[in-house]
N, CA, C and O atoms as a DFTB+ gen file, in Angstrom:
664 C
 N C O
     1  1       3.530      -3.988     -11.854
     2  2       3.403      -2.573     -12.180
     3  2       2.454      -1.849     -11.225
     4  3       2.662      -0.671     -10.932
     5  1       1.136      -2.716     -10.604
     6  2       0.416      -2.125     -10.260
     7  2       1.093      -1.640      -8.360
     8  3       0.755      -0.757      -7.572
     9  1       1.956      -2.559      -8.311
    10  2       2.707      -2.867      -6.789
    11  2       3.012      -1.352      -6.941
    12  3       2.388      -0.371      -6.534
    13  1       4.687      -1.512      -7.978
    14  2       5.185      -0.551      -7.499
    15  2       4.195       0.977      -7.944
    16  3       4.385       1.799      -7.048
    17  1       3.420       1.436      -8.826
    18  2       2.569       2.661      -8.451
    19  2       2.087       2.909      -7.132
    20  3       2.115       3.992      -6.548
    21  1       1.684       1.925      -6.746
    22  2       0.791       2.127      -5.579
    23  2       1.870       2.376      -4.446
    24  3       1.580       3.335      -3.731
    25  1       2.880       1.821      -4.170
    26  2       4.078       1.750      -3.409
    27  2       4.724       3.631      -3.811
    28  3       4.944       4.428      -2.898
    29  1       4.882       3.921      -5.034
    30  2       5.296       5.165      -5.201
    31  2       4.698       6.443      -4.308
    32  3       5.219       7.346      -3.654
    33  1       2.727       5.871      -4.766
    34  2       2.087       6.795      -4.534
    35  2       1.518       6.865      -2.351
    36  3       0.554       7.418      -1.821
    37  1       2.541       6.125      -1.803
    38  2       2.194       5.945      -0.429
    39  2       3.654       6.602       0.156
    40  3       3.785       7.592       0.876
    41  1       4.680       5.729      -0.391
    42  2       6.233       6.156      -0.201
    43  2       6.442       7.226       0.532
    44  3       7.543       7.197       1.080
    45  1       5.729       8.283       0.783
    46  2       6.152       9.964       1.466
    47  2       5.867       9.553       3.195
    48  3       6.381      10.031       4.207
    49  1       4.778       8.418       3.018
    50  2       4.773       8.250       4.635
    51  2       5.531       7.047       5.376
    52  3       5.401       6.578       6.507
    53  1       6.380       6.726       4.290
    54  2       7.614       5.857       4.944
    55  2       8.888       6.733       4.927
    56  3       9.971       6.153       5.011
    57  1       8.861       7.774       4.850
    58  2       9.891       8.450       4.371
    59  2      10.594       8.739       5.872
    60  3       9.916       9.187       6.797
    61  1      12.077       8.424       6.020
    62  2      12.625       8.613       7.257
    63  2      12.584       9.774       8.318
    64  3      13.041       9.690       9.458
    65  1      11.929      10.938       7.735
    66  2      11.660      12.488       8.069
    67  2       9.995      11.751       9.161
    68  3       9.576      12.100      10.265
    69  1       9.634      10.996       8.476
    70  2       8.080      10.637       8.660
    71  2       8.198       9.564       9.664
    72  3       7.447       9.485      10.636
    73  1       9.143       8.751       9.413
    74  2       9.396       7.201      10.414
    75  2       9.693       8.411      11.810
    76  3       8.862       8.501      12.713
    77  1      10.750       9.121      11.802
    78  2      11.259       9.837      13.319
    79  2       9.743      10.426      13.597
    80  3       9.156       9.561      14.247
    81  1       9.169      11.175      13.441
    82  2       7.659      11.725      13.614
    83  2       7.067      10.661      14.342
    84  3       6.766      10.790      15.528
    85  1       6.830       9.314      13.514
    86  2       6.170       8.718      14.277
    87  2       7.025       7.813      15.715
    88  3       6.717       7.074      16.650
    89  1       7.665       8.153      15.403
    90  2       8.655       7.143      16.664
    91  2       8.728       8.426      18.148
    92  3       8.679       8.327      19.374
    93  1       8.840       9.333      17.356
    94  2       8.381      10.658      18.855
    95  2       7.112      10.358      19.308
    96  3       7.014      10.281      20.533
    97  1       6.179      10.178      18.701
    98  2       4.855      10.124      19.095
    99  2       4.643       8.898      19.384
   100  3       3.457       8.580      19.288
   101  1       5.650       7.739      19.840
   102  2       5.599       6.567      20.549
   103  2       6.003       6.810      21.588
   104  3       5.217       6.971      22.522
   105  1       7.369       6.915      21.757
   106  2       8.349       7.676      23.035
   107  2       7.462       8.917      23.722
   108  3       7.835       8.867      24.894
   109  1       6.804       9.653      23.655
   110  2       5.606      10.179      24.271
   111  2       5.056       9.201      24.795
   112  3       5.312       8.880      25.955
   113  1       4.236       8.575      24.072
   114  2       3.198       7.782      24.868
   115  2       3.690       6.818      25.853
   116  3       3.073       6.582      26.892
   117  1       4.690       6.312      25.569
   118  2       5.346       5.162      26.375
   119  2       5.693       6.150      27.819
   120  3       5.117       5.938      28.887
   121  1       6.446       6.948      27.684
   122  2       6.787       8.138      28.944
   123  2       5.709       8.502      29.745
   124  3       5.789       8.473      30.973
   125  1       4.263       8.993      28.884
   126  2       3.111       9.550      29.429
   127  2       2.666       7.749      29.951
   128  3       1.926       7.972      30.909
   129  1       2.716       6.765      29.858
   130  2       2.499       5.596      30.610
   131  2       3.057       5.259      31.579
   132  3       2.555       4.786      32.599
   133  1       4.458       5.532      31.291
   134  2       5.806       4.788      32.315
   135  2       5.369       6.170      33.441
   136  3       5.439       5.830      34.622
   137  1       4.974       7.523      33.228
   138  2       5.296       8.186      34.638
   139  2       3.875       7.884      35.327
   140  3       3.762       8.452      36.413
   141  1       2.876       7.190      34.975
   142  2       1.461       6.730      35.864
   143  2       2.316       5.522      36.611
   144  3       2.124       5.731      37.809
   145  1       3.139       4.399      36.482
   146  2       3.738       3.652      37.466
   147  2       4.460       4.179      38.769
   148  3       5.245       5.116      38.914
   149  1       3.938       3.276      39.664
   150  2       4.470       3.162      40.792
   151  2       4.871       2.150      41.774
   152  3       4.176       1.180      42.080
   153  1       6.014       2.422      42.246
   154  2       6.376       1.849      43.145
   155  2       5.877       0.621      43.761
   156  3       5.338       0.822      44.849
   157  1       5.904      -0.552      43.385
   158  2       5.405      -2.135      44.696
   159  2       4.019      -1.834      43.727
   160  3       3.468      -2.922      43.895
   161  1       3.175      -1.138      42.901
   162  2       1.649      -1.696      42.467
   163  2       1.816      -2.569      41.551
   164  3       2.805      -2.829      40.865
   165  1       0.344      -3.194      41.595
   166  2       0.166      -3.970      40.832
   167  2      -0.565      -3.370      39.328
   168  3      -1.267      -2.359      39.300
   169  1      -0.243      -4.203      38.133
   170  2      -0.584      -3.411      37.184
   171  2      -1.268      -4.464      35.988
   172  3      -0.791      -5.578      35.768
   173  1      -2.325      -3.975      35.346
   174  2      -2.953      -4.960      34.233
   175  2      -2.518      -4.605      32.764
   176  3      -3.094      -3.990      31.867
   177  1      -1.192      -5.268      32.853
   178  2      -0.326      -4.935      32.012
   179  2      -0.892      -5.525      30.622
   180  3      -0.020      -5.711      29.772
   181  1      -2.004      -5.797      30.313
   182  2      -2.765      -6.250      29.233
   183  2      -3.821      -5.023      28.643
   184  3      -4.095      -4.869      27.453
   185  1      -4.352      -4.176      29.803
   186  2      -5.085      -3.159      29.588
   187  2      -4.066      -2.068      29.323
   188  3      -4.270      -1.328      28.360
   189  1      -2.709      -1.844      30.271
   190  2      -2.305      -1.113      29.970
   191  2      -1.097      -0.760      27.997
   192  3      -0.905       0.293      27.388
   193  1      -0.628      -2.190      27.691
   194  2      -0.362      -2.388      26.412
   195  2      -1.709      -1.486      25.625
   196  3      -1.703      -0.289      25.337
   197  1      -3.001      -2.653      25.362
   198  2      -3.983      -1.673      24.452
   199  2      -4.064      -0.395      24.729
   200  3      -4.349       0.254      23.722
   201  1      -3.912       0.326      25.811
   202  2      -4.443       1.423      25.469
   203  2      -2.713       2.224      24.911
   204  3      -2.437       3.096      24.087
   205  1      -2.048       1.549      25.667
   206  2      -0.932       2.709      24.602
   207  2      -0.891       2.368      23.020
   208  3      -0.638       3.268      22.219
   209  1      -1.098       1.302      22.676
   210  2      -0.906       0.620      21.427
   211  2      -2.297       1.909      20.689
   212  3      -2.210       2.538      19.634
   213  1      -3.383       1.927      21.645
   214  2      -4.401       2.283      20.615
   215  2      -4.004       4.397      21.003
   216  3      -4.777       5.300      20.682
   217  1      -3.185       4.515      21.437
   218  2      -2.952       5.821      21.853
   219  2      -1.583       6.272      20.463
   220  3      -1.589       7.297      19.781
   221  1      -0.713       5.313      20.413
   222  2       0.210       5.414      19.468
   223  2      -0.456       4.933      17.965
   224  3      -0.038       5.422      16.916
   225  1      -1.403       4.047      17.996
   226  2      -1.923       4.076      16.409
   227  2      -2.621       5.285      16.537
   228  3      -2.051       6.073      15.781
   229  1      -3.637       5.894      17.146
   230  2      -4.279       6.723      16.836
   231  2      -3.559       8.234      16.526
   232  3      -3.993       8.910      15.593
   233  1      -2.977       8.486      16.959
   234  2      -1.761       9.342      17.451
   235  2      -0.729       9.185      15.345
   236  3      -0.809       9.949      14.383
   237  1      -0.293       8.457      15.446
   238  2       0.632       7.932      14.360
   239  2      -0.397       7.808      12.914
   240  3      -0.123       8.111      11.753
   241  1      -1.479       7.324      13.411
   242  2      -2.193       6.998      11.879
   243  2      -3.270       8.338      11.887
   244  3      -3.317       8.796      10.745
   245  1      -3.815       8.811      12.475
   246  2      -4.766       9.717      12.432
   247  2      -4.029      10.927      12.667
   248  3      -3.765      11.608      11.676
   249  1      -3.709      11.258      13.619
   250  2      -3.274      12.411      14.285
   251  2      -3.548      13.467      15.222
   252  3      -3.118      14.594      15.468
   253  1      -4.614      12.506      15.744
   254  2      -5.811      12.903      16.695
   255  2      -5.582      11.696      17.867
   256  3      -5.114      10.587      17.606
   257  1      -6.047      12.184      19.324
   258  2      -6.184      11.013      20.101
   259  2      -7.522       9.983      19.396
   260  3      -7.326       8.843      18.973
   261  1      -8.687      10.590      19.396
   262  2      -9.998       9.815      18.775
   263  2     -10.530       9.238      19.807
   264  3     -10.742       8.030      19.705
   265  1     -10.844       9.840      20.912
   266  2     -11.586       9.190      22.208
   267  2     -12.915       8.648      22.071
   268  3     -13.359       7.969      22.997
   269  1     -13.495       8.823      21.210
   270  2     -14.713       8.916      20.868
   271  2     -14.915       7.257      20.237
   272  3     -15.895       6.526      20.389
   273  1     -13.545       6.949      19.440
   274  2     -13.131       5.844      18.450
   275  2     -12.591       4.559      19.585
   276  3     -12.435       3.412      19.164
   277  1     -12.366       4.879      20.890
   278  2     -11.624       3.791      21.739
   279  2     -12.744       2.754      22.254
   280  3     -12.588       1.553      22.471
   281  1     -14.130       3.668      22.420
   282  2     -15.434       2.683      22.741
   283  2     -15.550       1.679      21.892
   284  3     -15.569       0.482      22.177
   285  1     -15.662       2.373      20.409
   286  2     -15.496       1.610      18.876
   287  2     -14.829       0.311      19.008
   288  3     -15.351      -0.737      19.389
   289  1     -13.532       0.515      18.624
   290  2     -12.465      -0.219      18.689
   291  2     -12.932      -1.349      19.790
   292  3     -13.237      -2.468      19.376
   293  1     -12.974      -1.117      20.882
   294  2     -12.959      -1.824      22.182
   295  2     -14.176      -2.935      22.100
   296  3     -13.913      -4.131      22.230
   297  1     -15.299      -2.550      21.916
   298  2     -16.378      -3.442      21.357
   299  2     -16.387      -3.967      20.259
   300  3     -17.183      -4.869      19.995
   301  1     -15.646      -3.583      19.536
   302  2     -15.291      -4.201      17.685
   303  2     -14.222      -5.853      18.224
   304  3     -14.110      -7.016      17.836
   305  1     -13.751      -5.123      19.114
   306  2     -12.563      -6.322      19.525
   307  2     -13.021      -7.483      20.386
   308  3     -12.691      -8.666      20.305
   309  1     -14.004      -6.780      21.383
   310  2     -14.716      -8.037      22.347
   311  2     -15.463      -8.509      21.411
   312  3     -15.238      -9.697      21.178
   313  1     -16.416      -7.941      20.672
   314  2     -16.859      -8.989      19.745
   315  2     -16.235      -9.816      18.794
   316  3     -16.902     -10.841      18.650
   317  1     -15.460      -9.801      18.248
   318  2     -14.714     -10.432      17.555
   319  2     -14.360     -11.770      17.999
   320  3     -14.456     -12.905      17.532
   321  1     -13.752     -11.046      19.461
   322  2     -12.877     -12.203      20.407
   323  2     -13.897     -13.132      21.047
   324  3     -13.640     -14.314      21.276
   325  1     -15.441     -12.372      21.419
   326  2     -16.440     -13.297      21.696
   327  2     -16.616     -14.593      20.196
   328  3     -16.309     -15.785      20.228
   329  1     -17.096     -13.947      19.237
   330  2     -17.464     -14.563      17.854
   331  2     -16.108     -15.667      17.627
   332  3     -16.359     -16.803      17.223
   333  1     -15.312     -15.439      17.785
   334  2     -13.987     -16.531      17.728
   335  2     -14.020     -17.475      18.514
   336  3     -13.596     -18.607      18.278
   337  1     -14.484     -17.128      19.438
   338  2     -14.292     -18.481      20.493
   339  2     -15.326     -18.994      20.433
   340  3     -15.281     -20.136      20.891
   341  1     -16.821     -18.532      19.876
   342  2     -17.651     -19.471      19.570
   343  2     -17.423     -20.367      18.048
   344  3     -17.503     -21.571      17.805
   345  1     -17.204     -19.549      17.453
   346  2     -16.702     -20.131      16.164
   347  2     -15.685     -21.513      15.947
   348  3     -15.857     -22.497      15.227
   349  1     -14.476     -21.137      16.946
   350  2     -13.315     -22.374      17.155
   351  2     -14.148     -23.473      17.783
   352  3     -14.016     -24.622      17.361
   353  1     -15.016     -23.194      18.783
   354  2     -15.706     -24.081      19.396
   355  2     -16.474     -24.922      18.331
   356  3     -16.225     -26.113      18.150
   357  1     -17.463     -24.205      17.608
   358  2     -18.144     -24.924      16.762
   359  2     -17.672     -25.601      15.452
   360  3     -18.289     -26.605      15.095
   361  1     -16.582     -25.130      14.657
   362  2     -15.691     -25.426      13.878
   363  2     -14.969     -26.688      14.194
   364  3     -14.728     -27.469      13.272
   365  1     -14.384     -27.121      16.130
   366  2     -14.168     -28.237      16.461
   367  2     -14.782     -28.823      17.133
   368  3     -14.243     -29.331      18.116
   369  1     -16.360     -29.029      16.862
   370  2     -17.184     -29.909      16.688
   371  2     -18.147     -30.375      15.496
   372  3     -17.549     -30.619      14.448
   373  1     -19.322     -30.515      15.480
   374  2     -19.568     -31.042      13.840
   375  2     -19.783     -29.889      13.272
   376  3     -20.246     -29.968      12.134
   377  1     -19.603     -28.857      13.683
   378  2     -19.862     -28.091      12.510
   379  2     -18.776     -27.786      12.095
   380  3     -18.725     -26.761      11.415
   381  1     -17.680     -28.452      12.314
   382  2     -16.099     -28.503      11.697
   383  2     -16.519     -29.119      10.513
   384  3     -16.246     -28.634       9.415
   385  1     -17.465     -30.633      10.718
   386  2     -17.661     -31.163       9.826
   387  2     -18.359     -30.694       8.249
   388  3     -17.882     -30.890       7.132
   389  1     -19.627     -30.026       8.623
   390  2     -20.599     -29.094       8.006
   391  2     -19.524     -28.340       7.129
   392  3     -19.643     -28.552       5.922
   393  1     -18.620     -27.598       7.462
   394  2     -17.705     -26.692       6.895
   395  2     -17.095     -27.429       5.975
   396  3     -17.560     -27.348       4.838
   397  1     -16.028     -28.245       6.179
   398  2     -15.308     -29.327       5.813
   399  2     -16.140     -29.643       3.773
   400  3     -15.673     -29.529       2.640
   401  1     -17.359     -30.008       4.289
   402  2     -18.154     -30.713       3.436
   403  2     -18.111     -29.499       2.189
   404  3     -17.621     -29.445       1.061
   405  1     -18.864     -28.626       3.008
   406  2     -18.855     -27.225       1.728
   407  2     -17.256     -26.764       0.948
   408  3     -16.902     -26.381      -0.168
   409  1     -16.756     -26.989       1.945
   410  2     -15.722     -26.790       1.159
   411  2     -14.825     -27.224       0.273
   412  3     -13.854     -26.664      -0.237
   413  1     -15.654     -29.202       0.054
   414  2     -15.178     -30.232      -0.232
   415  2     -16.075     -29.924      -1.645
   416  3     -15.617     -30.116      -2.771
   417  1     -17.472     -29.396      -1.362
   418  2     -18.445     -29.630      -2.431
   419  2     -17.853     -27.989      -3.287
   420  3     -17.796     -28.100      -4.512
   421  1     -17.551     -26.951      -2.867
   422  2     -17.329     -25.778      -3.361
   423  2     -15.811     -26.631      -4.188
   424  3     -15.583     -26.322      -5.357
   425  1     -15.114     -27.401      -3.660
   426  2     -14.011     -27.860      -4.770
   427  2     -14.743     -28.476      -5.899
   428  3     -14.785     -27.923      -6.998
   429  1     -15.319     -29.603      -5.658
   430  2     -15.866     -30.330      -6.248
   431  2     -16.826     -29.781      -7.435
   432  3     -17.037     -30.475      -8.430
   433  1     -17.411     -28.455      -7.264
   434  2     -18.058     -27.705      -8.158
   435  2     -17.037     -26.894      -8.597
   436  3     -17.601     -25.956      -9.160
   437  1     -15.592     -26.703      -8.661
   438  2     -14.660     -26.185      -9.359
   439  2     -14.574     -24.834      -9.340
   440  3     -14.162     -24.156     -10.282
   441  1     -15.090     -24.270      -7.910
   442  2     -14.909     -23.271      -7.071
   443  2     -14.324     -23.221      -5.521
   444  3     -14.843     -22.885      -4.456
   445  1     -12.902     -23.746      -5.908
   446  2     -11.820     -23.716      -4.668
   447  2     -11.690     -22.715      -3.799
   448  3     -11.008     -22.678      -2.775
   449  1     -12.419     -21.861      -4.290
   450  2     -11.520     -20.021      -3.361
   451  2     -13.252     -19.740      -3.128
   452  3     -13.547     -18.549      -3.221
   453  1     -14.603     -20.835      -2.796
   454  2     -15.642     -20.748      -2.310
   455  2     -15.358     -20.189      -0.633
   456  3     -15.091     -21.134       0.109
   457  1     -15.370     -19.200      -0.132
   458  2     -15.176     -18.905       1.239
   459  2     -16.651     -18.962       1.869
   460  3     -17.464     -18.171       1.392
   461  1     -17.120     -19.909       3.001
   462  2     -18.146     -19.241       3.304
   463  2     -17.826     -18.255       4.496
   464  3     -16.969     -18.612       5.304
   465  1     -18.652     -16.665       4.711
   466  2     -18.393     -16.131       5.405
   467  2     -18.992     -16.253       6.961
   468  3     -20.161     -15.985       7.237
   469  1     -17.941     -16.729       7.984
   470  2     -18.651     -17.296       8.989
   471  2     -18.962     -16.081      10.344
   472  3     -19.000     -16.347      11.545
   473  1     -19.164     -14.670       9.670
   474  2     -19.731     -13.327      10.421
   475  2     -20.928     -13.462       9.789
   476  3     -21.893     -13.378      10.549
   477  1     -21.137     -13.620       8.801
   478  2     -22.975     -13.972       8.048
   479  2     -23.581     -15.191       8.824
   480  3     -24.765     -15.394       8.554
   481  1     -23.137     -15.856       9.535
   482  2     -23.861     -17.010       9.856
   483  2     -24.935     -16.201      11.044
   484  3     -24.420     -15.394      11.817
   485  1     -26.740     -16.539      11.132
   486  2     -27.538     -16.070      12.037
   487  2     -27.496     -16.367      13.678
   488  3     -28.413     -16.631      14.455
   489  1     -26.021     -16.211      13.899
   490  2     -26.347     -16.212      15.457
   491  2     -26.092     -14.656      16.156
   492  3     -25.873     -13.588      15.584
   493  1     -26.215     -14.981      17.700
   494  2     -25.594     -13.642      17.888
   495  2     -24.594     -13.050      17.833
   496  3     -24.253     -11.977      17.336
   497  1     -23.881     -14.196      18.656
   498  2     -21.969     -13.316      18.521
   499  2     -21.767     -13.014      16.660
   500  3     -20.976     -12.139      16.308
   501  1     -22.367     -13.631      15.852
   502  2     -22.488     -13.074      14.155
   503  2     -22.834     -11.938      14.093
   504  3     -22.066     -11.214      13.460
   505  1     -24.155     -11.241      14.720
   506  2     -24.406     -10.333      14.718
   507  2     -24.395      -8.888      15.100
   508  3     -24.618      -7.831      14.510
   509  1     -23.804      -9.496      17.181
   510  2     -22.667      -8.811      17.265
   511  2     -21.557      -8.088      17.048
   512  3     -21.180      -7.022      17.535
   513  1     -21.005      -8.929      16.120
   514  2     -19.757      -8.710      15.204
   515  2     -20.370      -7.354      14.593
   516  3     -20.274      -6.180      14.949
   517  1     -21.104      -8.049      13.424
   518  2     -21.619      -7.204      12.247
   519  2     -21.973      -5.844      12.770
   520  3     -21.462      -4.911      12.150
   521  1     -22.797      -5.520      13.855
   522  2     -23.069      -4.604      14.216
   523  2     -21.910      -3.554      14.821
   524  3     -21.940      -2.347      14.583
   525  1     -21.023      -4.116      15.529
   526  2     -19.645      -3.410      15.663
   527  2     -19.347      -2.932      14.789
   528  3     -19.406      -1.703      14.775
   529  1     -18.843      -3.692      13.535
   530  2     -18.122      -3.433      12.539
   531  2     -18.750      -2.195      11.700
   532  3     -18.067      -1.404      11.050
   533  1     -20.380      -2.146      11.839
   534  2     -20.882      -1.184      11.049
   535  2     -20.293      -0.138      12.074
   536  3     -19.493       0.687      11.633
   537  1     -20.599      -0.115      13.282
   538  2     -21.030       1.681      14.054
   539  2     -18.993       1.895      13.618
   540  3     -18.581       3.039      13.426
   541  1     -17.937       0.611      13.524
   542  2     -16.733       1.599      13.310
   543  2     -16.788       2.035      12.092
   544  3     -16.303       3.145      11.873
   545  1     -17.439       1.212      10.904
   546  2     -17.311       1.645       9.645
   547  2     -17.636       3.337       9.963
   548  3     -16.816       4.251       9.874
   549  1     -18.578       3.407      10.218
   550  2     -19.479       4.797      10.248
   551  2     -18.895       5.832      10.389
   552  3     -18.784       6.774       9.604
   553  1     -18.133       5.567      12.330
   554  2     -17.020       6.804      12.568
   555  2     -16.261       6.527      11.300
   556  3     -16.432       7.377      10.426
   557  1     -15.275       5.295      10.935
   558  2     -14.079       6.005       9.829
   559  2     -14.862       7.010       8.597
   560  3     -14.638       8.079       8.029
   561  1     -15.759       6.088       8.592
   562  2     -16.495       6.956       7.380
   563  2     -16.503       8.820       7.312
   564  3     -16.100       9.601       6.450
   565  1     -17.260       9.057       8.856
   566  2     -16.993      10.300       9.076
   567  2     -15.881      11.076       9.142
   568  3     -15.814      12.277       8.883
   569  1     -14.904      10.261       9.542
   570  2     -13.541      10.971      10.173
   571  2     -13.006      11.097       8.546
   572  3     -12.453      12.189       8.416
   573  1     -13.003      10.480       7.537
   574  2     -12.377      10.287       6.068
   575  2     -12.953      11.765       5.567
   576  3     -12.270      12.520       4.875
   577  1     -14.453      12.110       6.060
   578  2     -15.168      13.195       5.438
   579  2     -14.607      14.185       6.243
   580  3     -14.244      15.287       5.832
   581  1     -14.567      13.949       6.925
   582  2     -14.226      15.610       8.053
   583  2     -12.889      15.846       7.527
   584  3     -12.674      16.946       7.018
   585  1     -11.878      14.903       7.577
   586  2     -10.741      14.754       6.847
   587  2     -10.317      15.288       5.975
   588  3      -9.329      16.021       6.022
   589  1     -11.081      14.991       4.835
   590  2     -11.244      15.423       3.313
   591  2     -11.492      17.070       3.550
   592  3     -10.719      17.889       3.054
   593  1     -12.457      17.400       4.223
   594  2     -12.612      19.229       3.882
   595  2     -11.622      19.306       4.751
   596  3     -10.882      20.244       4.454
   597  1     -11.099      18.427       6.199
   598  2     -10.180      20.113       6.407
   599  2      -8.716      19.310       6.819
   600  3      -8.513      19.089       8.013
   601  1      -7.834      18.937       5.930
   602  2      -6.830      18.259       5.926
   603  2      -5.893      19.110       7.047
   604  3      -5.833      20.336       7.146
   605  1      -5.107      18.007       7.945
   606  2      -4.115      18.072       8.890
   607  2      -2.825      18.650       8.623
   608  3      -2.406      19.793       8.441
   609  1      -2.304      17.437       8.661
   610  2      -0.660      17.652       8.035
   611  2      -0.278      16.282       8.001
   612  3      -0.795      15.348       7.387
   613  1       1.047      16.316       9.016
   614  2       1.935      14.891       9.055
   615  2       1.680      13.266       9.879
   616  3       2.564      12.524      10.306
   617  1       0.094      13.033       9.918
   618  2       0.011      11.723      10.618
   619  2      -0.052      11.139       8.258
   620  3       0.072      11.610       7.127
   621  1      -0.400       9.551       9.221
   622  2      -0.490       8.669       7.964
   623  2      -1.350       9.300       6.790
   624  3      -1.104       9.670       5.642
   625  1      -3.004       9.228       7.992
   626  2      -4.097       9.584       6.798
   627  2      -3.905      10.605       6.043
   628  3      -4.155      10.682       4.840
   629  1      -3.297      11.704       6.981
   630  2      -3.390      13.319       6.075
   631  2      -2.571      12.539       4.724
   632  3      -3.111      12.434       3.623
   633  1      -1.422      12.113       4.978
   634  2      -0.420      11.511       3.558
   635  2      -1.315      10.982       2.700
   636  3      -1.677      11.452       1.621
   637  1      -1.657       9.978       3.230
   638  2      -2.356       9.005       2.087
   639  2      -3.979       9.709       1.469
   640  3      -4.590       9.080       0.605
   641  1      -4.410      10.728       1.891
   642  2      -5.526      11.399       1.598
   643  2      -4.802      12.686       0.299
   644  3      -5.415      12.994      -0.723
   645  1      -3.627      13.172       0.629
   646  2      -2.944      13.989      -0.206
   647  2      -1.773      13.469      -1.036
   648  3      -0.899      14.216      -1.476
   649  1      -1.807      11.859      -1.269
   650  2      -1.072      10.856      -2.307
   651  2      -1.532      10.958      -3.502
   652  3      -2.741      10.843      -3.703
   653  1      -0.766      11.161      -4.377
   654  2      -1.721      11.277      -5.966
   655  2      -0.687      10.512      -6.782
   656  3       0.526      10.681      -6.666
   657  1      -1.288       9.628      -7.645
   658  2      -0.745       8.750      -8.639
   659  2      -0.546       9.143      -9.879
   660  3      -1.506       9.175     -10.648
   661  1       1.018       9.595     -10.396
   662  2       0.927      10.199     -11.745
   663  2       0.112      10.058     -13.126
   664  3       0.361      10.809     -14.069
């Protein structure tokens, strides 16, 4: 019951009027990319994906470019991707083991769904993380408020900010 309300009360921004909207504002961006190519160059077709990807979410979910939000994002992600690869590293060595154990003893105390959270652990790339994650919390935070007094129109958020559940 609770699915489909919530599914009702989102539904206007799947709506096929809404899918073409956002599929223009892909086909833009892809065009505004494809006419920067040229001829015989070489291209960092890894930089160039993210930034259209983060040009078409921003674009599609906000309705704003959000230039301000790409620094955000961009350091939210190197850290992450830093914190992961230390993490896999340490996870497959003993502190695979260390983990293993807690999670053997979190069964064993008849708390199976014991997660420990391994962004709380005191190193840096941990803290790293954490600190990213706050300065994006912050912008969304703001952008939700600025949002709220002066509503858009047809990206995602404006929808889901003007969704109401009978």
């Amino acid at each position: 019951d609770l699915w489909l309300r919530q599914r009702r009360t989102v539904q206007g921004a799947f709506h096929a009027r809404q899918l073409a909207l956002y599929r223009e504002s892909m086909e833009e961006a892809c065009r505004r990319l494809l006419d920067t190519f040229r001829d015989g160059e070489v291209r960092n077709i890894h930089h160039d994906m993210t930034e259209l990807c983060f040009e078409v979410l921003a674009r599609s979910l906000f309705g704003e470019e959000l230039p301000e939000a790409h620094a955000l994002v961009a350091a939210t992600a190197e850290a992450l991707h830093a914190f992961h690869h230390l993490f896999s590293q340490w996870v497959g060595a003993p502190g695979g083991l260390l983990f293993a154990a807690v999670r053997g003893l979190a069964s064993a105390l008849g708390r199976p769904d014991f997660v420990l959270e391994p962004t709380l652990l005191p190193t840096p790339y941990a803290r790293r993380f954490r600190e990213a994650v706050r300065a994006l919390d912050a912008f969304v935070a703001t952008l939700l408020e600025r949002r709220r007094s002066a509503p858009r129109g047809e990206d995602f958020l404006s929808l889901l900010l003007s969704a109401r559940d009978d």
